[in-house]
Coordinates of C-alpha atoms in Angstrom, one line a residue:
X224 CA 38.4 105.3 40.1
X225 CA 35.4 104.4 37.9
X226 CA 37.6 103.9 34.8
X227 CA 41.1 102.8 34.1
X228 CA 42.8 102.9 30.7
X229 CA 45.7 100.7 29.5
X230 CA 47.3 100.8 26.1
X231 CA 44.5 98.6 24.6
X232 CA 41.8 98.3 27.2
X233 CA 39.3 100.2 29.4
X234 CA 38.5 98.8 32.8
X235 CA 35.2 100.5 33.7
X236 CA 31.9 100.3 35.5
X237 CA 29.3 97.8 34.3
X238 CA 26.7 98.8 31.7
X239 CA 23.3 97.3 30.7
X240 CA 24.8 96.6 27.3
X241 CA 27.4 94.3 29.0
X242 CA 24.8 91.9 30.3
X243 CA 24.2 89.9 27.0
X244 CA 27.9 89.2 26.3
X245 CA 28.6 88.7 30.0
X246 CA 25.8 86.0 30.2
X247 CA 27.0 84.4 26.9
X248 CA 30.5 84.2 28.4
X249 CA 29.3 82.6 31.6
X250 CA 27.3 80.1 29.6
X251 CA 30.3 79.0 27.7
X252 CA 31.6 75.6 29.1
X253 CA 35.1 76.3 28.0
X254 CA 35.2 79.7 29.7
X255 CA 33.7 78.1 32.9
X256 CA 35.9 74.9 32.7
X257 CA 37.6 75.7 36.0
X258 CA 34.3 76.4 37.8
X259 CA 31.7 73.9 39.0
X260 CA 29.0 75.0 36.5
X261 CA 28.1 77.5 33.8
X262 CA 25.8 80.3 34.9
X263 CA 22.3 81.2 33.7
X264 CA 21.6 84.7 32.5
X265 CA 19.9 85.5 35.8
X266 CA 23.0 84.4 37.8
X267 CA 25.2 86.5 35.5
X268 CA 23.0 89.5 36.0
X269 CA 23.1 89.1 39.8
X270 CA 26.9 89.0 39.8
X271 CA 27.3 92.0 37.5
X272 CA 24.9 94.0 39.7
X273 CA 27.0 93.0 42.8
X274 CA 30.2 93.9 41.0
X275 CA 28.8 97.3 40.1
X276 CA 27.5 97.9 43.6
X277 CA 31.0 97.2 45.0
X278 CA 32.6 99.7 42.5
X279 CA 30.1 102.3 43.6
X280 CA 30.6 101.6 47.2
X281 CA 34.4 101.1 47.4
X282 CA 35.7 102.7 44.1
X283 CA 37.4 99.4 43.2
X284 CA 36.5 95.8 42.6
X285 CA 35.6 93.7 39.5
X286 CA 35.7 96.1 36.5
X287 CA 34.1 95.3 33.1
X288 CA 36.8 95.2 30.5
X289 CA 36.4 96.5 26.9
X290 CA 38.8 96.8 24.0
X291 CA 39.5 100.5 23.4
X292 CA 39.7 100.2 19.6
X293 CA 36.3 98.6 19.2
X294 CA 34.3 99.1 22.4
X295 CA 33.8 95.4 22.6
X296 CA 33.1 94.0 26.1
X297 CA 35.5 91.1 26.7
X298 CA 35.1 90.1 30.3
X299 CA 36.2 91.4 33.7
X300 CA 39.3 91.9 35.9
X301 CA 40.0 93.6 39.2
X302 CA 40.4 93.2 42.9
X303 CA 38.3 91.8 45.7
X304 CA 38.7 91.0 49.4
X305 CA 39.2 87.2 49.9
X306 CA 36.0 85.4 50.9
X307 CA 35.7 84.7 54.6
X308 CA 35.7 80.9 54.2
X309 CA 39.1 80.7 52.6
X310 CA 42.2 79.6 54.7
X311 CA 43.9 83.0 54.2
X312 CA 43.0 86.7 54.1
X313 CA 43.9 89.6 51.8
X314 CA 42.9 91.1 48.5
X315 CA 42.7 88.9 45.4
X316 CA 43.3 89.9 41.8
X317 CA 41.4 88.1 39.1
X318 CA 40.2 88.1 35.5
X319 CA 38.0 86.2 33.2
X320 CA 37.7 86.8 29.5
X321 CA 35.5 85.6 26.6
X322 CA 37.2 83.0 24.5
X323 CA 37.7 85.3 21.5
X324 CA 39.9 87.5 23.7
X325 CA 42.2 84.7 24.9
X326 CA 45.8 84.5 23.8
X327 CA 46.2 88.3 23.0
X328 CA 47.8 89.4 26.3
X329 CA 44.6 91.1 27.5
X330 CA 44.4 89.3 30.9
X331 CA 48.0 90.3 31.7
X332 CA 47.5 93.9 30.6
X333 CA 44.3 94.2 32.6
X334 CA 45.9 92.4 35.6
X335 CA 48.8 94.9 35.6
X336 CA 46.3 97.8 35.8
X337 CA 44.5 96.1 38.7
X338 CA 47.8 95.5 40.6
X339 CA 48.7 99.1 40.0
X340 CA 45.5 100.2 41.7
X341 CA 46.0 97.8 44.6
X342 CA 49.6 98.9 45.3
X343 CA 49.7 102.5 44.2
X344 CA 46.3 103.7 45.2
X345 CA 45.1 101.3 47.9
X346 CA 48.6 100.9 49.3
X347 CA 48.1 97.1 49.8
X348 CA 51.2 95.3 51.1
X349 CA 50.4 92.2 49.1
X350 CA 48.0 90.9 46.4
X351 CA 47.2 87.3 45.8
X352 CA 45.5 85.3 43.0
X353 CA 43.8 82.0 43.4
X354 CA 42.8 79.4 40.8
X355 CA 42.3 75.6 40.4
X356 CA 45.5 73.6 40.2
X357 CA 44.4 72.6 36.6
X358 CA 44.0 76.1 35.4
X359 CA 47.4 76.5 33.7
X360 CA 46.4 79.5 31.5
X361 CA 45.5 81.6 34.6
X362 CA 48.6 80.5 36.4
X363 CA 50.7 81.6 33.4
X364 CA 49.1 85.1 33.7
X365 CA 50.0 85.1 37.4
X366 CA 53.6 84.4 36.6
X367 CA 53.7 87.1 33.9
X368 CA 52.4 89.5 36.5
X369 CA 55.4 88.6 38.7
X370 CA 53.4 86.6 41.2
X371 CA 55.0 83.5 42.7
X372 CA 53.5 80.4 44.2
X373 CA 54.5 78.6 47.5
X374 CA 53.1 75.1 47.4
X375 CA 52.6 75.3 51.2
X376 CA 49.8 77.8 50.5
X377 CA 47.9 75.4 48.2
X378 CA 44.5 74.3 49.6
X379 CA 41.3 72.5 48.8
X380 CA 38.4 74.8 48.1
X381 CA 36.0 74.2 51.1
X382 CA 32.9 75.0 49.0
X383 CA 33.6 72.1 46.5
X384 CA 33.2 68.3 46.8
X385 CA 36.2 66.1 46.0
X386 CA 37.1 66.3 42.4
X387 CA 39.5 67.9 39.9
X388 CA 38.3 71.5 40.7
X389 CA 38.8 71.3 44.5
X390 CA 42.7 71.6 44.7
X391 CA 43.6 75.2 44.4
X392 CA 46.9 77.2 44.1
X393 CA 47.7 80.6 45.5
X394 CA 50.1 83.1 43.9
X395 CA 51.3 86.2 45.6
X396 CA 53.1 89.4 44.9
X397 CA 54.3 92.0 47.3
X398 CA 54.2 95.8 46.8
X399 CA 58.1 95.8 46.8
X400 CA 58.3 93.2 44.0
X401 CA 55.6 95.1 42.0
X402 CA 57.4 98.4 42.3
X403 CA 60.7 96.7 41.2
X404 CA 59.0 95.1 38.2
X405 CA 57.3 98.4 37.2
X406 CA 60.6 100.2 37.2
X407 CA 62.2 97.4 35.1
X408 CA 59.3 97.6 32.6
X409 CA 59.5 101.4 32.5
X410 CA 63.3 101.1 31.7
X411 CA 62.6 98.7 28.9
X412 CA 60.1 101.2 27.3
X413 CA 62.4 104.2 27.9

């Protein structure tokens, strides 16, 4: 599962050529607005290496995302087990794109591909997504993916001090809902 293709995107393993644009993306305060800080190039490289190691070990994780038509690296998407210090368990879907890729439907398209792997290949019963309560753009992607939020699942990130980034929301989608939405979308295209 080293590469996934959608209509406009390729979700793939990480390359050395990704590191420059990845570091620039992580140094952008607007891209990192819902995180405690921007990242240095070294921090970005460490994370990319860890993402690639997970892909090699598991066959799934955080894939690099490129635009098929141009080969341009635009960010990442994928699936990852929830960290141990969170108040819930499961597998999380996520995405982060460079600003130039915002507003074009890429996050939703890549997210759909990640959900398909989670449900169709990994046979997960449920996938969740987490973001800050203030990250309305990401929450909109979650809703477009068919995910729903139960305010009872909301929590304060245990790794962050009090402040606007600490309150987080959790969205979920079950395998049954995903399959139903996939059938509906296939019917619309057919």
